[in-house]
Each structure stands twice: as structure tokens, then as C-alpha cells.
């Protein structure tokens, strides 16, 4: 199922990226997050699935 919002299509895959980003921002251990996400490479978890903004850096 695909939902539409004012930001665009919301798919389960978009929710997966959001979950990963939110867990990383909350301070979850990166190796734990990698395990939960099912990634064999930590780079996929940190470089592909987590999204930070300039506000996060501040």
C-alpha cells in the first residue's frame, strides 16, 4: 500500500529509512541498529539508511 501526503508518496521503504534515522538520532548503538536493520555492512546502515540535516548537526 502506498499513501500520499503533502511531502510525496509514503511507502514502507520510506518508513524503514525514517526508523533508521530516528534510532540513530536517538543515540542507538550503531552496531545494534545494523543488526535490527539486517544489514551485513555497517556502511549501508550509516551511509544509506540514516539521514541527517544541518539542524541535527547543530
mmCIF file of C-alpha atoms in Angstrom:
data_model
loop_
_atom_site.group_PDB
_atom_site.id
_atom_site.type_symbol
_atom_site.label_atom_id
_atom_site.label_comp_id
_atom_site.label_asym_id
_atom_site.label_seq_id
_atom_site.Cartn_x
_atom_site.Cartn_y
_atom_site.Cartn_z
ATOM 1 C CA UNK A 1 0.000 0.000 0.000
ATOM 2 C CA UNK A 2 1.235 3.499 -0.796
ATOM 3 C CA UNK A 3 -0.005 6.604 0.998
ATOM 4 C CA UNK A 4 0.215 10.100 -0.389
ATOM 5 C CA UNK A 5 0.888 13.133 1.729
ATOM 6 C CA UNK A 6 1.882 16.737 1.130
ATOM 7 C CA UNK A 7 5.509 15.519 1.089
ATOM 8 C CA UNK A 8 5.010 12.806 -1.515
ATOM 9 C CA UNK A 9 4.489 9.072 -1.510
ATOM 10 C CA UNK A 10 4.964 7.288 1.791
ATOM 11 C CA UNK A 11 5.971 3.680 1.231
ATOM 12 C CA UNK A 12 7.108 1.007 3.690
ATOM 13 C CA UNK A 13 10.646 1.622 2.431
ATOM 14 C CA UNK A 14 10.401 5.330 3.308
ATOM 15 C CA UNK A 15 9.262 4.284 6.794
ATOM 16 C CA UNK A 16 12.314 1.996 7.049
ATOM 17 C CA UNK A 17 14.659 4.925 6.295
ATOM 18 C CA UNK A 18 12.793 7.115 8.812
ATOM 19 C CA UNK A 19 13.007 4.442 11.504
ATOM 20 C CA UNK A 20 16.738 4.022 10.963
ATOM 21 C CA UNK A 21 17.368 7.777 11.022
ATOM 22 C CA UNK A 22 15.272 8.282 14.149
ATOM 23 C CA UNK A 23 17.002 5.462 16.023
ATOM 24 C CA UNK A 24 20.441 6.820 15.076
ATOM 25 C CA UNK A 25 19.429 10.339 16.169
ATOM 26 C CA UNK A 26 18.170 9.000 19.487
ATOM 27 C CA UNK A 27 21.596 7.547 20.232
ATOM 28 C CA UNK A 28 21.091 3.861 19.498
ATOM 29 C CA UNK A 29 24.359 1.965 19.247
ATOM 30 C CA UNK A 30 25.210 1.772 15.513
ATOM 31 C CA UNK A 31 26.050 -1.947 15.659
ATOM 32 C CA UNK A 32 22.718 -2.663 17.347
ATOM 33 C CA UNK A 33 20.935 -0.640 14.680
ATOM 34 C CA UNK A 34 22.827 -2.523 11.959
ATOM 35 C CA UNK A 35 21.638 -5.810 13.484
ATOM 36 C CA UNK A 36 17.996 -4.661 13.749
ATOM 37 C CA UNK A 37 18.037 -3.392 10.158
ATOM 38 C CA UNK A 38 19.512 -6.688 8.945
ATOM 39 C CA UNK A 39 22.479 -5.105 7.167
ATOM 40 C CA UNK A 40 25.684 -7.108 6.809
ATOM 41 C CA UNK A 41 27.689 -3.896 6.282
ATOM 42 C CA UNK A 42 27.617 -1.016 8.792
ATOM 43 C CA UNK A 43 28.210 1.376 5.895
ATOM 44 C CA UNK A 44 24.773 0.591 4.481
ATOM 45 C CA UNK A 45 23.179 1.414 7.816
ATOM 46 C CA UNK A 46 25.097 4.634 8.389
ATOM 47 C CA UNK A 47 25.609 5.944 4.854
ATOM 48 C CA UNK A 48 22.446 4.852 3.066
ATOM 49 C CA UNK A 49 19.667 4.492 5.636
ATOM 50 C CA UNK A 50 20.396 7.300 8.079
ATOM 51 C CA UNK A 51 19.631 10.852 7.005
ATOM 52 C CA UNK A 52 20.729 13.887 8.967
ATOM 53 C CA UNK A 53 20.185 17.579 8.337
ATOM 54 C CA UNK A 54 22.117 20.696 9.274
ATOM 55 C CA UNK A 55 19.728 21.128 12.208
ATOM 56 C CA UNK A 56 20.825 17.734 13.538
ATOM 57 C CA UNK A 57 24.447 18.883 13.453
ATOM 58 C CA UNK A 58 23.612 21.990 15.478
#
